[in-house]
PDB file of C-alpha atoms in Angstrom:
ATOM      1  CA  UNK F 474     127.953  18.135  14.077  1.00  0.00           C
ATOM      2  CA  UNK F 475     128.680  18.101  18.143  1.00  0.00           C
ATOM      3  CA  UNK F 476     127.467  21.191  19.794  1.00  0.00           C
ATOM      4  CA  UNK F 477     124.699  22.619  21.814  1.00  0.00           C
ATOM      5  CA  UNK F 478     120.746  23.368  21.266  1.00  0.00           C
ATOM      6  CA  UNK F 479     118.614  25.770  22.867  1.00  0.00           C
ATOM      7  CA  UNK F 480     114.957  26.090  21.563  1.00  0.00           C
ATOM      8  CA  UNK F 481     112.993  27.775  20.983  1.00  0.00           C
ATOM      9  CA  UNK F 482     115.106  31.065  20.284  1.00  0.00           C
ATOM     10  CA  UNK F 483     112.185  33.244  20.836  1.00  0.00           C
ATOM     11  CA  UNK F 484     109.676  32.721  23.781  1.00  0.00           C
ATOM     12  CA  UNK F 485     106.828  34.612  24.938  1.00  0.00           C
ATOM     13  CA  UNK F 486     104.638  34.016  28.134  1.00  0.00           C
ATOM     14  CA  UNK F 487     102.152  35.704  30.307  1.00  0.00           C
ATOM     15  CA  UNK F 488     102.846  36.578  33.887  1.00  0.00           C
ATOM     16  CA  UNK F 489     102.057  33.274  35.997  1.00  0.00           C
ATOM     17  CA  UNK F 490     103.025  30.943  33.627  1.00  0.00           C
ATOM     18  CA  UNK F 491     105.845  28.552  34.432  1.00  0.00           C
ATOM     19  CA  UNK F 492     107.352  27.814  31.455  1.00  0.00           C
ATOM     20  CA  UNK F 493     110.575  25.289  30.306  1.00  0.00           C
ATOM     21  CA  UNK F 494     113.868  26.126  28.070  1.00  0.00           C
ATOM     22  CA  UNK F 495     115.119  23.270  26.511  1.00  0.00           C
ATOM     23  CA  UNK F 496     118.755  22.391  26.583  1.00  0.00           C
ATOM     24  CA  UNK F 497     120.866  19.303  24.531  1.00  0.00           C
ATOM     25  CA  UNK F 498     124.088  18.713  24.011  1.00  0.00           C
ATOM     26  CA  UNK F 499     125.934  15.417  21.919  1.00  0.00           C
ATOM     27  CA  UNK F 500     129.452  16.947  23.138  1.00  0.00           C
ATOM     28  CA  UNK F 501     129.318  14.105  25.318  1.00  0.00           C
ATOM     29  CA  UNK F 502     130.164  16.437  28.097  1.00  0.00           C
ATOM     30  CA  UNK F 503     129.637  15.581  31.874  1.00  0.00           C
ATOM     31  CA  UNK F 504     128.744  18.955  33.003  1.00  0.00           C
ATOM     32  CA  UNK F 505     125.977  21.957  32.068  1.00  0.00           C
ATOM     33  CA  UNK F 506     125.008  25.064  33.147  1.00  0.00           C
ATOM     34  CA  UNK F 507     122.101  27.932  33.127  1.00  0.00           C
ATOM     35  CA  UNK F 508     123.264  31.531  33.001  1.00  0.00           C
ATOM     36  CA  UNK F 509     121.270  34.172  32.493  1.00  0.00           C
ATOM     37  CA  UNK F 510     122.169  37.666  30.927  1.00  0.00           C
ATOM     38  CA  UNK F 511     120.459  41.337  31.372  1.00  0.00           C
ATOM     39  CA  UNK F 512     121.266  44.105  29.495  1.00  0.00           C
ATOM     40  CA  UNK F 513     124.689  45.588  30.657  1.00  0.00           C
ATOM     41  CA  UNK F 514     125.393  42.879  32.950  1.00  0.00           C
ATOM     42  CA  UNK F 515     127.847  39.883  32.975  1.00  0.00           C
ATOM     43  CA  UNK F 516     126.526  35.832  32.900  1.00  0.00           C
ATOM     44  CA  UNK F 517     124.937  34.785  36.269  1.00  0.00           C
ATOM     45  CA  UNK F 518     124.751  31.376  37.292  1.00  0.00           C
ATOM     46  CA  UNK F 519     121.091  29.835  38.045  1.00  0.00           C
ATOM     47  CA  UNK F 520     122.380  26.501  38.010  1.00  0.00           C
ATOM     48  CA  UNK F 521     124.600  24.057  37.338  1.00  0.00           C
ATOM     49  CA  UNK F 522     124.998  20.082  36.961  1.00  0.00           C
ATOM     50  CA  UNK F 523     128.461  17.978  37.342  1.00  0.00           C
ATOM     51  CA  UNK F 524     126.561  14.456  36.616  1.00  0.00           C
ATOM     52  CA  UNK F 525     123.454  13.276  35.521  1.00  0.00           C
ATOM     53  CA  UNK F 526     120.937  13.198  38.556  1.00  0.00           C
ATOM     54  CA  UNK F 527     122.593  16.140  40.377  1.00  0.00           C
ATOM     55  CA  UNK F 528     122.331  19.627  39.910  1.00  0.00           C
ATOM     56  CA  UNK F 529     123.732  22.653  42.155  1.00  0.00           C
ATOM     57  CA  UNK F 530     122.268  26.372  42.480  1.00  0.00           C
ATOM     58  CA  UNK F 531     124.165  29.325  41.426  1.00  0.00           C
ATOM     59  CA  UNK F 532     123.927  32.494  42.218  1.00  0.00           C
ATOM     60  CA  UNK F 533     120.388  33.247  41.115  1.00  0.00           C
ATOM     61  CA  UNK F 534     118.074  29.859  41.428  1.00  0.00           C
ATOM     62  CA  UNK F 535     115.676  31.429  43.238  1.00  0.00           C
ATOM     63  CA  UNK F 536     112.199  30.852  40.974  1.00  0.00           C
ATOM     64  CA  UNK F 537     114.039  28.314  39.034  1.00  0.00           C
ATOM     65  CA  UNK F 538     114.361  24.514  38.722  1.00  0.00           C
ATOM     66  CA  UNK F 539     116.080  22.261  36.771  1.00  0.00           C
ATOM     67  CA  UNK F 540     116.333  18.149  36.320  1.00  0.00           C
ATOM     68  CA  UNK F 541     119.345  16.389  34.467  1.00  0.00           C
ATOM     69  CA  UNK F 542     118.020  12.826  34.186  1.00  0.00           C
ATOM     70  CA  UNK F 543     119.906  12.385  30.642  1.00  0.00           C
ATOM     71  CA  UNK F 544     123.622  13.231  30.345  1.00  0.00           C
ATOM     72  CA  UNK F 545     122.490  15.100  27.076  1.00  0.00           C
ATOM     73  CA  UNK F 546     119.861  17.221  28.610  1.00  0.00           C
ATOM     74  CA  UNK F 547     119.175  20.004  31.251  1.00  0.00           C
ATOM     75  CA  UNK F 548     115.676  21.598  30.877  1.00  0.00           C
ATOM     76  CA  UNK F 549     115.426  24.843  32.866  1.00  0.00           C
ATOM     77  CA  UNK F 550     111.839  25.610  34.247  1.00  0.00           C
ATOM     78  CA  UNK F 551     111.298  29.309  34.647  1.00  0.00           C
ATOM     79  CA  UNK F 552     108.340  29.511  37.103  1.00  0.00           C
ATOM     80  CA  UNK F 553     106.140  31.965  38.095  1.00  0.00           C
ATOM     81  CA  UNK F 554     108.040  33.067  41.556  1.00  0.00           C
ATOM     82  CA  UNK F 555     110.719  34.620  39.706  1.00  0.00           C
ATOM     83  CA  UNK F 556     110.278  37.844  39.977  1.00  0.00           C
ATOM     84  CA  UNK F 557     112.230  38.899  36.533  1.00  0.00           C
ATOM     85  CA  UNK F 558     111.846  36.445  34.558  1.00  0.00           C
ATOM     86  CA  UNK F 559     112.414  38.549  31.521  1.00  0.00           C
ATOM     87  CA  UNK F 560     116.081  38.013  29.718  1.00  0.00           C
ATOM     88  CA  UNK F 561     118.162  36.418  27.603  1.00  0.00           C
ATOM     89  CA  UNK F 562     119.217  32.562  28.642  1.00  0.00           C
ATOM     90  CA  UNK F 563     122.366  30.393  28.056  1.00  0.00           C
ATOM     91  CA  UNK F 564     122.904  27.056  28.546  1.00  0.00           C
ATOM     92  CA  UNK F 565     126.494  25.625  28.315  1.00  0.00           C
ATOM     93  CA  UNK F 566     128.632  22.528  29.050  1.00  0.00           C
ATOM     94  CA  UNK F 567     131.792  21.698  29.734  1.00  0.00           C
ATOM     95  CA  UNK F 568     134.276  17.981  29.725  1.00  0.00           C
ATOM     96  CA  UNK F 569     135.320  17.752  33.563  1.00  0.00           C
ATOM     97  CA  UNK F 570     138.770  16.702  33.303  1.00  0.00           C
ATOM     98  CA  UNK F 571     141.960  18.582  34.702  1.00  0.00           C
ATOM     99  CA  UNK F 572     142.958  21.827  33.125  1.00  0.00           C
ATOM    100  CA  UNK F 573     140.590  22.210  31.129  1.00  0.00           C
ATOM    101  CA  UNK F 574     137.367  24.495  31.809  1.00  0.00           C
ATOM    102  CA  UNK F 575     136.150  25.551  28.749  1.00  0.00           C
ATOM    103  CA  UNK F 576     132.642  25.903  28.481  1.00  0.00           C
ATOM    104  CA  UNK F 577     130.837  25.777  25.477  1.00  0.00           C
ATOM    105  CA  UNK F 578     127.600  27.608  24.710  1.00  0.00           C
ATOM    106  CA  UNK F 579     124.307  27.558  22.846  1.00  0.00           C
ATOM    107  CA  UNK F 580     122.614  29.656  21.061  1.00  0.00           C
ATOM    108  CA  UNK F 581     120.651  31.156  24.049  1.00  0.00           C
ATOM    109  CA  UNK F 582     116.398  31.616  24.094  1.00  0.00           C
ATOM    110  CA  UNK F 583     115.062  34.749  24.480  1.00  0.00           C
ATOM    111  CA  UNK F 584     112.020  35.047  26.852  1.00  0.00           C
ATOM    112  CA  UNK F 585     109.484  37.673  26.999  1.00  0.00           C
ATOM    113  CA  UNK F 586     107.117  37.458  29.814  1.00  0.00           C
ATOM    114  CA  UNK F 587     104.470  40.443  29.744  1.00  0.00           C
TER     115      UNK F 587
ATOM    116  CA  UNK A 687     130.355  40.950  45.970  1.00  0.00           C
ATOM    117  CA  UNK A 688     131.642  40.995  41.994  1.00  0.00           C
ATOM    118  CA  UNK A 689     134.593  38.953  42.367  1.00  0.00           C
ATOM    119  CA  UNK A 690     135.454  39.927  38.379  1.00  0.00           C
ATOM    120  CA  UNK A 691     135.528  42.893  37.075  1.00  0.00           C
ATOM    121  CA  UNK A 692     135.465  44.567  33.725  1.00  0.00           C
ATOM    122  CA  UNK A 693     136.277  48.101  34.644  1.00  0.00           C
ATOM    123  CA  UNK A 694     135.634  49.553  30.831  1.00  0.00           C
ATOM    124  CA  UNK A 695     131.882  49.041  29.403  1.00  0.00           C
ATOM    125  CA  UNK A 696     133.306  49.794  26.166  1.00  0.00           C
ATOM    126  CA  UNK A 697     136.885  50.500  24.087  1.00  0.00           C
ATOM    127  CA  UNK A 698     136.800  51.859  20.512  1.00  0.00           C
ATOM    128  CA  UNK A 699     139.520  51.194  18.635  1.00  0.00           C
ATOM    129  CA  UNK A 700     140.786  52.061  15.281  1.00  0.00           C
ATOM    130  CA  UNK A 701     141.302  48.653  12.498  1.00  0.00           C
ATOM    131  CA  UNK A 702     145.048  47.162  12.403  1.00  0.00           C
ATOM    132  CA  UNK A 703     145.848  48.725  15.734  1.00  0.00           C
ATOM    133  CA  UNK A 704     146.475  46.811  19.090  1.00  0.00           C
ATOM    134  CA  UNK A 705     142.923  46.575  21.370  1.00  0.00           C
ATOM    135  CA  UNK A 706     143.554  45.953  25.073  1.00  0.00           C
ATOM    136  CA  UNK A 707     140.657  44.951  27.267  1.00  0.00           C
ATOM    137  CA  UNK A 708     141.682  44.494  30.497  1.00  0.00           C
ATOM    138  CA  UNK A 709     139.959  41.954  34.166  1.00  0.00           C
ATOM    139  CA  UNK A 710     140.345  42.697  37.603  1.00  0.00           C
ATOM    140  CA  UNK A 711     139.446  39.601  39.919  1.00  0.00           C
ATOM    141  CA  UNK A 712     139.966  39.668  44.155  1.00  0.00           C
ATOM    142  CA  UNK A 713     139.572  35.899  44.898  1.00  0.00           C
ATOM    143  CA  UNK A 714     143.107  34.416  45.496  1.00  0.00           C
ATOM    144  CA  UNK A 715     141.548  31.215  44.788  1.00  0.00           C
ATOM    145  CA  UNK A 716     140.826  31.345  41.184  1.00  0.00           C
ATOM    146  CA  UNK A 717     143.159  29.301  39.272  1.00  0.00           C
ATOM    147  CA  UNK A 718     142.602  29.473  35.711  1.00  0.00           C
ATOM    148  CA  UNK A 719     140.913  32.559  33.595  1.00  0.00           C
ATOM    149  CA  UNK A 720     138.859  32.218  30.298  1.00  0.00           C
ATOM    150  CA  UNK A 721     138.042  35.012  27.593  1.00  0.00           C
ATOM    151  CA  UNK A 722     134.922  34.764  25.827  1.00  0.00           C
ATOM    152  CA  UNK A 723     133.412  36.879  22.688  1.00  0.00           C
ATOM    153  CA  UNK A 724     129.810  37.075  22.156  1.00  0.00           C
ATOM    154  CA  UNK A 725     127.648  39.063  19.665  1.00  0.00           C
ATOM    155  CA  UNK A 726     124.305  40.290  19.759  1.00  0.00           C
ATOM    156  CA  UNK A 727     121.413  37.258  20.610  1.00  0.00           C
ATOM    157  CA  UNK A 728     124.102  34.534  20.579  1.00  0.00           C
ATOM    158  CA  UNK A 729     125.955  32.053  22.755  1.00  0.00           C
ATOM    159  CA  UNK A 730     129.860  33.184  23.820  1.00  0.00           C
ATOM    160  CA  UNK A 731     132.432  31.717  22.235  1.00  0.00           C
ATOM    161  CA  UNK A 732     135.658  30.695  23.947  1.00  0.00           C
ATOM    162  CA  UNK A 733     138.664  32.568  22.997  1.00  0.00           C
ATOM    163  CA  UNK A 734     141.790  31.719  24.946  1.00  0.00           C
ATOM    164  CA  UNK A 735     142.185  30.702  27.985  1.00  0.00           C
ATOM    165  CA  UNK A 736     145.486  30.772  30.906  1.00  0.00           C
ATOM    166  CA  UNK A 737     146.447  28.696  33.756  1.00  0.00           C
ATOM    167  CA  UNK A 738     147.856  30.496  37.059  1.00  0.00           C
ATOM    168  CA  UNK A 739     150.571  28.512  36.519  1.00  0.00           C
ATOM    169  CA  UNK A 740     151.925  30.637  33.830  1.00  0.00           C
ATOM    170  CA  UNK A 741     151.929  34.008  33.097  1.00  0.00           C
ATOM    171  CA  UNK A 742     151.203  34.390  29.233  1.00  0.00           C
ATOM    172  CA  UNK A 743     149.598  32.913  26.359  1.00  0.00           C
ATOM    173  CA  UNK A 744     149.217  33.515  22.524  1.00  0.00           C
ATOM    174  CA  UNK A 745     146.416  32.004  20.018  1.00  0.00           C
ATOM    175  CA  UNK A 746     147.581  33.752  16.505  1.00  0.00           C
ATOM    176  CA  UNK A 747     146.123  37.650  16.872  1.00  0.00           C
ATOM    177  CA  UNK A 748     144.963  37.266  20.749  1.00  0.00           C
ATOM    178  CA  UNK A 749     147.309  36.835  23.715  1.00  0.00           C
ATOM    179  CA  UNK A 750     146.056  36.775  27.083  1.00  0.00           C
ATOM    180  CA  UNK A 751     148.334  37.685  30.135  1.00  0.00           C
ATOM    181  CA  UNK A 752     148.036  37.559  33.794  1.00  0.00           C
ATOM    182  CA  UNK A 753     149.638  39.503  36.656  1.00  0.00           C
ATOM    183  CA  UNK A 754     148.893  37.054  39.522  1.00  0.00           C
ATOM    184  CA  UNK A 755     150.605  39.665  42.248  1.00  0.00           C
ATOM    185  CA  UNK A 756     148.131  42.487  41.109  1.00  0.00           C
ATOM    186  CA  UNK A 757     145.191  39.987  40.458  1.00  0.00           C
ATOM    187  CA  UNK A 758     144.568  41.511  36.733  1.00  0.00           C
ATOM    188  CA  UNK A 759     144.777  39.672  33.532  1.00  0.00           C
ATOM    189  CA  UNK A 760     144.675  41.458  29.927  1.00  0.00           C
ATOM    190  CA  UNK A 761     143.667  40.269  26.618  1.00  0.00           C
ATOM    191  CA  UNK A 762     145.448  41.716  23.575  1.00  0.00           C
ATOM    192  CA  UNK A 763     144.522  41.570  20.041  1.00  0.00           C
ATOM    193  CA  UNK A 764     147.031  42.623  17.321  1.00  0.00           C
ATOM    194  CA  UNK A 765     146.334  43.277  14.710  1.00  0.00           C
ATOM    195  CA  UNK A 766     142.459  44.507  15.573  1.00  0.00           C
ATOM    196  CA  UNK A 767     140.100  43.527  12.700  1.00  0.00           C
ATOM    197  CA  UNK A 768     136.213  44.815  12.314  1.00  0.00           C
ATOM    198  CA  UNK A 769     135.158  41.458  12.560  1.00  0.00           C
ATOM    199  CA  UNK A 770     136.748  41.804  16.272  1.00  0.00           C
ATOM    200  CA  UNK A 771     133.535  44.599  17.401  1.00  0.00           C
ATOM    201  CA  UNK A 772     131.539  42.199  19.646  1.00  0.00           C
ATOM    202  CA  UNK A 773     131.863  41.916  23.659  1.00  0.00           C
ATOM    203  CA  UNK A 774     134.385  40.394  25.439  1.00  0.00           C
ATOM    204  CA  UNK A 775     134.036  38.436  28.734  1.00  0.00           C
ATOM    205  CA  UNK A 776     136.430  37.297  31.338  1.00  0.00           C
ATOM    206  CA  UNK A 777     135.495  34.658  33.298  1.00  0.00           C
ATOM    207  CA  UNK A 778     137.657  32.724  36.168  1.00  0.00           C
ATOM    208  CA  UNK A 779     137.458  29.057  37.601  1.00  0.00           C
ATOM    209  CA  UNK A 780     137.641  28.611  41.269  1.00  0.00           C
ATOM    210  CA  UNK A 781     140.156  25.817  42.605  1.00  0.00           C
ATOM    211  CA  UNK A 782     137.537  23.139  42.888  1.00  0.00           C
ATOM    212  CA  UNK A 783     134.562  22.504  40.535  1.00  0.00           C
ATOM    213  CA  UNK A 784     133.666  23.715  37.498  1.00  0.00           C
ATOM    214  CA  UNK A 785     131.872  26.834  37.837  1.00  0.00           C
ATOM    215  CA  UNK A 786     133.186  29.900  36.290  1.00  0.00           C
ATOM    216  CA  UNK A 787     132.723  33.414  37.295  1.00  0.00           C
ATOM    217  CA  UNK A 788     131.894  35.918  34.372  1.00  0.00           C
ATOM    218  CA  UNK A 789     133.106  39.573  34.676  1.00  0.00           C
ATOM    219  CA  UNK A 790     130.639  42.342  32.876  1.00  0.00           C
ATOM    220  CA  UNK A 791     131.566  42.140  30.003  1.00  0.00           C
ATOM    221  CA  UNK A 792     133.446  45.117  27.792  1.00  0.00           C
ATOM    222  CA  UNK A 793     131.890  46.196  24.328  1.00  0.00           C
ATOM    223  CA  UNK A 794     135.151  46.231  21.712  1.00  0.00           C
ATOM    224  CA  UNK A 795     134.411  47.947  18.355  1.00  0.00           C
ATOM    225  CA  UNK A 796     137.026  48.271  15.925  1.00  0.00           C
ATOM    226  CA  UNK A 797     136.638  50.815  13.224  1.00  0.00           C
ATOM    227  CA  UNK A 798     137.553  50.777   9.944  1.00  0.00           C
TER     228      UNK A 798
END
């Protein structure tokens, strides 16, 4: 089955902890994303990727990173200089070809830092 | 600066009627809109999506149409089902690139 894994679904840290969401995908898709989503607010971009080795920040990277050194995965490291790091995160991809910009999402991984 | 907007938190609607959420963007440069569902601790799923080119299209019970003059597109769904209640996102593609803007997102349920 193609489609997209997030794991774990469920993640709990301490403050000061960096910690990483995993991300794969065997859509064989060329680009992937990080959103993240709060309660009563839309998807916000953290970051994105177009092609393996390069990534781009969204609207939100600060106390993020990211590496895309595998077409099929795009780990997100949630470190300790973001500020909020409590929420619920997405990962999706997308084909880059011409008219069509569907993305396609995971599962998402909730993270609980206290 | 929310470039999309989702005016209406939430619509309740009664089952077999017509629901009508409704997306508001400003940037002239978005060319081609997306409308996503998503329930409770899951991913969004795509919907339907419309070029700028045209000005409507229909996916069995959803249509989605766009009034490029008054920068608002609508999504329709006829006849509205239970299994419908979830959230709906709009999200827009700037000319360029791949990135997609998300609106708020507007909470549909559909009673029975």
């Amino acid at each position: 089955d193609g489609g997209i894994t997030q794991s774990p679904k469920y993640l709990f840290r301490k403050e000061g902890q960096n910690v990483t969401l995993s991300c794969e995908q065997n859509l064989n898709h060329d680009a992937m994303y990080w959103y993240r989503q709060d309660p009563g607010q839309g998807l916000r971009l953290i970051y994105y990727s177009q092609i393996v080795n390069d990534f781009q920040k969204g609207d939100i990277a600060e106390g993020y990173s990211v590496s895309r050194e595998k077409k099929e995965s795009f780990p997100l490291t949630v470190t300790s200089a973001q500020k909020n790091p409590t929420a619920f995160y997405l990962c999706a991809s997308s084909a880059v070809r011409f008219n069509s910009y569907e993305q396609y999402f995971g599962p998402g991984t909730r993270l609980t830092v206290t | 600066d929310q470039q999309v907007k989702q005016n209406s938190p939430s619509l309740s609607v009664q089952e077999g009627r017509i629901s009508i959420l409704n997306c508001d963007y400003t940037n002239s440069m978005f060319d081609y809109f997306l409308w996503y569902k998503k329930y409770p601790a899951e991913g969004p799923t795509f919907l339907i999506s419309i070029s700028s080119i045209k000005d409507k299209n229909e996916d069995g019970r959803f249509t989605v149409f766009l009034n490029k003059s008054a920068k608002h597109l609508s999504l329709h769904i006829v006849p509205s089902q239970p299994g419908d209640s979830a959230v709906y996102f709009c999200a827009a593609r700037e000319t360029s690139g791949s990135r997609l803007t998300f609106g708020e997102g507007t909470q549909l349920t559909v009673n029975p």
